[in-house]
């Protein structure tokens, strides 16, 4: 179970730091990125259906992918 191999260490304004068991780094990084892409699309879809939440009552014209990629390493310096 991949859930047992990943521990969230940091979640701040523009990054997430995960502690991942050796051998699962690529799988965890790709999955995290896919989750950010999915979340961005859900936000876009919601706002397209609810333009009243914008000052000009116009829905967004495009989605912004929140997947910023990932780095692996043995410490925070390597990953940041």
PDB file of C-alpha atoms in Angstrom:
ATOM      1  CA  UNK A   1       0.000   0.000   0.000  1.00  0.00           C
ATOM      2  CA  UNK A   2       1.577   3.276  -1.145  1.00  0.00           C
ATOM      3  CA  UNK A   3      -0.116   5.155   1.706  1.00  0.00           C
ATOM      4  CA  UNK A   4       2.169   3.353   4.158  1.00  0.00           C
ATOM      5  CA  UNK A   5       5.245   4.516   2.205  1.00  0.00           C
ATOM      6  CA  UNK A   6       4.554   8.264   2.270  1.00  0.00           C
ATOM      7  CA  UNK A   7       4.520  10.767   5.135  1.00  0.00           C
ATOM      8  CA  UNK A   8       3.720  14.451   4.655  1.00  0.00           C
ATOM      9  CA  UNK A   9       6.394  16.513   6.409  1.00  0.00           C
ATOM     10  CA  UNK A  10       5.663  20.054   5.187  1.00  0.00           C
ATOM     11  CA  UNK A  11       2.760  21.758   3.439  1.00  0.00           C
ATOM     12  CA  UNK A  12       3.353  25.455   2.916  1.00  0.00           C
ATOM     13  CA  UNK A  13       2.069  28.085   0.476  1.00  0.00           C
ATOM     14  CA  UNK A  14       3.794  26.749  -2.643  1.00  0.00           C
ATOM     15  CA  UNK A  15       5.344  23.402  -1.807  1.00  0.00           C
ATOM     16  CA  UNK A  16       4.782  20.050  -0.194  1.00  0.00           C
ATOM     17  CA  UNK A  17       7.560  17.956   1.305  1.00  0.00           C
ATOM     18  CA  UNK A  18       7.015  14.209   1.533  1.00  0.00           C
ATOM     19  CA  UNK A  19       9.126  11.613   3.279  1.00  0.00           C
ATOM     20  CA  UNK A  20       8.959   8.532   1.051  1.00  0.00           C
ATOM     21  CA  UNK A  21      10.298   5.029   1.537  1.00  0.00           C
ATOM     22  CA  UNK A  22      13.279   4.182  -0.649  1.00  0.00           C
ATOM     23  CA  UNK A  23      12.201   2.843  -4.007  1.00  0.00           C
ATOM     24  CA  UNK A  24       8.874   4.696  -4.089  1.00  0.00           C
ATOM     25  CA  UNK A  25      10.142   8.220  -4.844  1.00  0.00           C
ATOM     26  CA  UNK A  26       9.171   8.354  -8.527  1.00  0.00           C
ATOM     27  CA  UNK A  27       5.755   6.794  -7.966  1.00  0.00           C
ATOM     28  CA  UNK A  28       4.974   9.163  -5.090  1.00  0.00           C
ATOM     29  CA  UNK A  29       6.218  12.244  -6.974  1.00  0.00           C
ATOM     30  CA  UNK A  30       4.199  11.439 -10.083  1.00  0.00           C
ATOM     31  CA  UNK A  31       1.085  10.727  -8.052  1.00  0.00           C
ATOM     32  CA  UNK A  32       1.410  13.997  -6.126  1.00  0.00           C
ATOM     33  CA  UNK A  33       1.766  15.896  -9.408  1.00  0.00           C
ATOM     34  CA  UNK A  34      -1.287  14.187 -10.875  1.00  0.00           C
ATOM     35  CA  UNK A  35      -3.240  15.191  -7.774  1.00  0.00           C
ATOM     36  CA  UNK A  36      -2.306  18.857  -8.247  1.00  0.00           C
ATOM     37  CA  UNK A  37      -3.303  18.688 -11.931  1.00  0.00           C
ATOM     38  CA  UNK A  38      -6.647  17.118 -10.975  1.00  0.00           C
ATOM     39  CA  UNK A  39      -7.253  19.735  -8.266  1.00  0.00           C
ATOM     40  CA  UNK A  40      -6.528  22.590 -10.682  1.00  0.00           C
ATOM     41  CA  UNK A  41      -9.036  21.198 -13.170  1.00  0.00           C
ATOM     42  CA  UNK A  42     -11.683  20.839 -10.436  1.00  0.00           C
ATOM     43  CA  UNK A  43     -11.163  24.461  -9.351  1.00  0.00           C
ATOM     44  CA  UNK A  44     -11.430  25.613 -12.965  1.00  0.00           C
ATOM     45  CA  UNK A  45     -14.635  23.609 -13.533  1.00  0.00           C
ATOM     46  CA  UNK A  46     -16.198  24.989 -10.351  1.00  0.00           C
ATOM     47  CA  UNK A  47     -15.466  28.589 -11.273  1.00  0.00           C
ATOM     48  CA  UNK A  48     -16.676  28.104 -14.854  1.00  0.00           C
ATOM     49  CA  UNK A  49     -20.012  26.992 -13.401  1.00  0.00           C
ATOM     50  CA  UNK A  50     -20.070  29.753 -10.754  1.00  0.00           C
ATOM     51  CA  UNK A  51     -18.877  32.990 -12.379  1.00  0.00           C
ATOM     52  CA  UNK A  52     -20.696  35.045  -9.747  1.00  0.00           C
ATOM     53  CA  UNK A  53     -17.649  34.505  -7.528  1.00  0.00           C
ATOM     54  CA  UNK A  54     -15.627  36.869  -9.744  1.00  0.00           C
ATOM     55  CA  UNK A  55     -15.828  40.644  -9.521  1.00  0.00           C
ATOM     56  CA  UNK A  56     -16.664  40.955 -13.221  1.00  0.00           C
ATOM     57  CA  UNK A  57     -18.954  37.878 -13.176  1.00  0.00           C
ATOM     58  CA  UNK A  58     -16.890  36.328 -15.958  1.00  0.00           C
ATOM     59  CA  UNK A  59     -15.605  32.780 -15.621  1.00  0.00           C
ATOM     60  CA  UNK A  60     -11.919  32.062 -16.177  1.00  0.00           C
ATOM     61  CA  UNK A  61     -10.923  31.353 -19.773  1.00  0.00           C
ATOM     62  CA  UNK A  62      -8.270  28.755 -18.956  1.00  0.00           C
ATOM     63  CA  UNK A  63      -7.061  26.511 -16.158  1.00  0.00           C
ATOM     64  CA  UNK A  64      -3.634  26.790 -14.568  1.00  0.00           C
ATOM     65  CA  UNK A  65      -1.952  23.470 -13.875  1.00  0.00           C
ATOM     66  CA  UNK A  66      -0.683  23.484 -10.292  1.00  0.00           C
ATOM     67  CA  UNK A  67       1.687  20.569 -10.905  1.00  0.00           C
ATOM     68  CA  UNK A  68       5.131  22.036 -10.356  1.00  0.00           C
ATOM     69  CA  UNK A  69       7.061  18.803 -10.731  1.00  0.00           C
ATOM     70  CA  UNK A  70       9.111  17.182  -8.010  1.00  0.00           C
ATOM     71  CA  UNK A  71      12.653  16.605  -6.838  1.00  0.00           C
ATOM     72  CA  UNK A  72      14.089  13.763  -4.805  1.00  0.00           C
ATOM     73  CA  UNK A  73      16.913  13.768  -2.306  1.00  0.00           C
ATOM     74  CA  UNK A  74      18.001  12.693   1.133  1.00  0.00           C
ATOM     75  CA  UNK A  75      17.442  16.088   2.804  1.00  0.00           C
ATOM     76  CA  UNK A  76      15.533  19.355   2.387  1.00  0.00           C
ATOM     77  CA  UNK A  77      18.437  21.052   0.603  1.00  0.00           C
ATOM     78  CA  UNK A  78      18.410  18.378  -2.112  1.00  0.00           C
ATOM     79  CA  UNK A  79      14.679  18.732  -2.634  1.00  0.00           C
ATOM     80  CA  UNK A  80      14.284  22.491  -2.535  1.00  0.00           C
TER      81      UNK A  80
END
